[in-house]
Amino acid sequence: AAVGQIWTELSRVRSQAGDVGGMAEALEERARSMRSTNADDWLKAAQAWSLSATPARGVESAMRAVDLAPDSYEARKTATIVLANAGIIDRAIGHGRNAWAIRPGDPDLALLLGRLHARRGEMRDARSILTEGLRSNPSDPRLRDALRRLEQDR
């Protein structure tokens, strides 16, 4: 417990200093040193990594969070973001689709999945997810714009 407290304090200090990567590393080391079986511990580390200059370093934490909480929307969405940032597009889409099944209609997830499908040339899938997102969020200009750009690229 004492080691965990040290890592917690270090993550707080690094966060206050604006060192997001250092905070992510401290959060990950905290979870690792405690042999944490709490998905939230790993999720916090993965989310911090996703905001850092080296987001691909969050893959291990994101996967541990998903392993511990496979039905967690936040774990799946964070895994999608981290894997996409690491360039692991197939797995990112897989986790994104799982997150979408848990909480369909999330506009941020619709945008991310739309971009990932478009990057792979899967325009029908990109259009479908953006349309579903827009149906759930008709006033979201980001979804309308993304769909319009996709239609212009046809």
Coordinates of C-alpha atoms in Angstrom, one line a residue:
A1 CA 0.0 0.0 0.0
A2 CA 2.9 2.4 0.8
V3 CA 4.4 1.9 -2.6
G4 CA 1.0 2.6 -4.2
Q5 CA 0.7 5.8 -2.2
I6 CA 4.1 6.9 -3.4
W7 CA 3.1 6.4 -7.1
T8 CA -0.2 8.2 -6.4
E9 CA 1.7 11.2 -5.0
L10 CA 4.1 11.2 -7.9
S11 CA 1.3 11.2 -10.4
R12 CA -0.3 14.1 -8.6
V13 CA 3.0 16.1 -8.6
R14 CA 3.6 15.4 -12.3
S15 CA 0.0 16.3 -13.1
Q16 CA 0.4 19.7 -11.3
A17 CA 3.7 20.2 -13.2
G18 CA 1.9 19.6 -16.5
D19 CA 3.9 16.5 -17.2
V20 CA 1.1 14.3 -18.6
G21 CA 3.5 11.5 -19.7
G22 CA 5.1 11.4 -16.3
M23 CA 1.6 11.3 -14.7
A24 CA 0.6 8.4 -17.0
E25 CA 3.8 6.5 -16.2
A26 CA 3.2 7.0 -12.4
L27 CA -0.4 5.8 -12.7
E28 CA 0.7 2.8 -14.7
E29 CA 3.5 2.0 -12.2
R30 CA 1.0 2.4 -9.3
A31 CA -1.4 -0.2 -10.9
R32 CA 1.5 -2.5 -11.7
S33 CA 3.1 -2.3 -8.2
M34 CA -0.2 -3.0 -6.6
R35 CA -0.9 -5.9 -9.0
S36 CA -4.2 -4.1 -9.4
T37 CA -7.2 -6.1 -10.5
N38 CA -9.3 -2.9 -10.6
A39 CA -10.0 -1.9 -14.2
D40 CA -10.3 1.8 -13.2
D41 CA -6.6 1.8 -12.1
W42 CA -5.5 0.7 -15.6
L43 CA -8.1 2.9 -17.3
K44 CA -6.8 6.0 -15.6
A45 CA -3.3 5.2 -16.8
A46 CA -4.5 4.5 -20.4
Q47 CA -6.5 7.7 -20.4
A48 CA -3.5 9.7 -19.2
W49 CA -1.3 8.1 -21.9
S50 CA -3.9 8.9 -24.5
L51 CA -3.4 12.6 -23.7
S52 CA 0.4 12.4 -23.6
A53 CA 3.0 13.0 -26.3
T54 CA 3.4 9.2 -26.5
P55 CA -0.1 7.8 -26.6
A56 CA 1.0 4.4 -28.0
R57 CA 2.5 3.7 -24.6
G58 CA -1.0 3.3 -23.2
V59 CA -1.7 0.1 -25.1
E60 CA -0.8 -2.2 -22.2
S61 CA -2.9 -0.3 -19.7
A62 CA -5.8 -0.1 -22.1
M63 CA -5.8 -3.8 -22.7
R64 CA -5.6 -4.6 -19.0
A65 CA -8.6 -2.4 -18.4
V66 CA -10.5 -4.2 -21.1
D67 CA -9.4 -7.6 -19.8
L68 CA -10.7 -6.7 -16.3
A69 CA -13.9 -5.1 -17.5
P70 CA -14.8 -6.3 -21.0
D71 CA -18.3 -4.8 -20.8
S72 CA -17.1 -1.4 -19.7
Y73 CA -17.9 1.3 -22.3
E74 CA -15.1 3.6 -21.0
A75 CA -12.5 0.8 -21.2
R76 CA -13.5 -0.1 -24.7
K77 CA -13.6 3.5 -25.9
T78 CA -10.2 4.3 -24.3
A79 CA -8.8 1.2 -25.9
T80 CA -10.1 2.4 -29.3
I81 CA -8.4 5.8 -28.9
V82 CA -5.1 4.3 -27.6
L83 CA -5.0 1.7 -30.3
A84 CA -5.9 4.2 -33.1
N85 CA -3.1 6.5 -31.8
A86 CA -0.7 3.5 -31.9
G87 CA -1.7 2.8 -35.5
I88 CA -3.3 -0.5 -34.6
I89 CA -6.4 0.2 -36.7
D90 CA -8.0 -3.3 -36.9
R91 CA -8.0 -3.7 -33.1
A92 CA -9.1 -0.1 -32.6
I93 CA -12.1 -0.7 -34.8
G94 CA -12.9 -3.9 -33.0
H95 CA -12.9 -2.3 -29.6
G96 CA -14.8 0.7 -30.9
R97 CA -17.5 -1.5 -32.3
N98 CA -17.7 -3.2 -28.9
A99 CA -18.1 0.2 -27.2
W100 CA -20.7 1.2 -29.8
A101 CA -22.7 -2.0 -29.0
I102 CA -22.7 -0.9 -25.3
R103 CA -23.6 2.7 -25.9
P104 CA -24.8 3.3 -29.5
G105 CA -25.0 6.8 -30.7
D106 CA -22.1 8.4 -28.9
P107 CA -21.1 11.2 -31.2
D108 CA -17.4 11.2 -30.3
L109 CA -17.2 7.5 -30.9
A110 CA -19.1 7.8 -34.2
L111 CA -16.5 10.4 -35.4
L112 CA -13.6 8.2 -34.3
L113 CA -15.0 5.1 -35.9
G114 CA -16.0 7.0 -39.0
R115 CA -12.4 8.3 -39.4
L116 CA -10.9 4.8 -38.8
H117 CA -13.2 3.2 -41.4
A118 CA -12.5 5.9 -43.9
R119 CA -8.7 5.6 -43.3
R120 CA -9.0 1.9 -44.3
G121 CA -11.1 2.8 -47.3
E122 CA -14.3 1.3 -45.8
M123 CA -16.5 4.2 -46.9
R124 CA -19.8 2.3 -46.5
D125 CA -19.0 1.5 -42.9
A126 CA -17.8 5.1 -42.3
R127 CA -21.0 6.5 -43.7
S128 CA -23.1 4.0 -41.8
I129 CA -21.6 4.8 -38.4
L130 CA -21.7 8.6 -39.0
T131 CA -25.3 8.4 -40.1
E132 CA -26.2 6.4 -37.0
G133 CA -24.4 8.9 -34.8
L134 CA -26.2 11.8 -36.5
R135 CA -29.6 10.1 -36.1
S136 CA -28.9 10.0 -32.3
N137 CA -27.4 13.5 -32.2
P138 CA -29.2 15.5 -35.0
S139 CA -27.8 18.8 -33.8
D140 CA -24.1 17.8 -33.7
P141 CA -22.4 19.8 -36.4
R142 CA -19.2 17.7 -36.3
L143 CA -21.1 14.6 -37.5
R144 CA -22.9 16.6 -40.2
D145 CA -19.6 18.0 -41.4
A146 CA -17.9 14.6 -41.4
L147 CA -20.7 13.0 -43.3
R148 CA -20.7 15.9 -45.8
R149 CA -17.0 15.6 -46.4
L150 CA -17.4 11.8 -46.9
E151 CA -20.1 12.4 -49.5
Q152 CA -17.9 15.0 -51.3
D153 CA -15.0 12.5 -51.5
R154 CA -17.2 9.9 -53.3

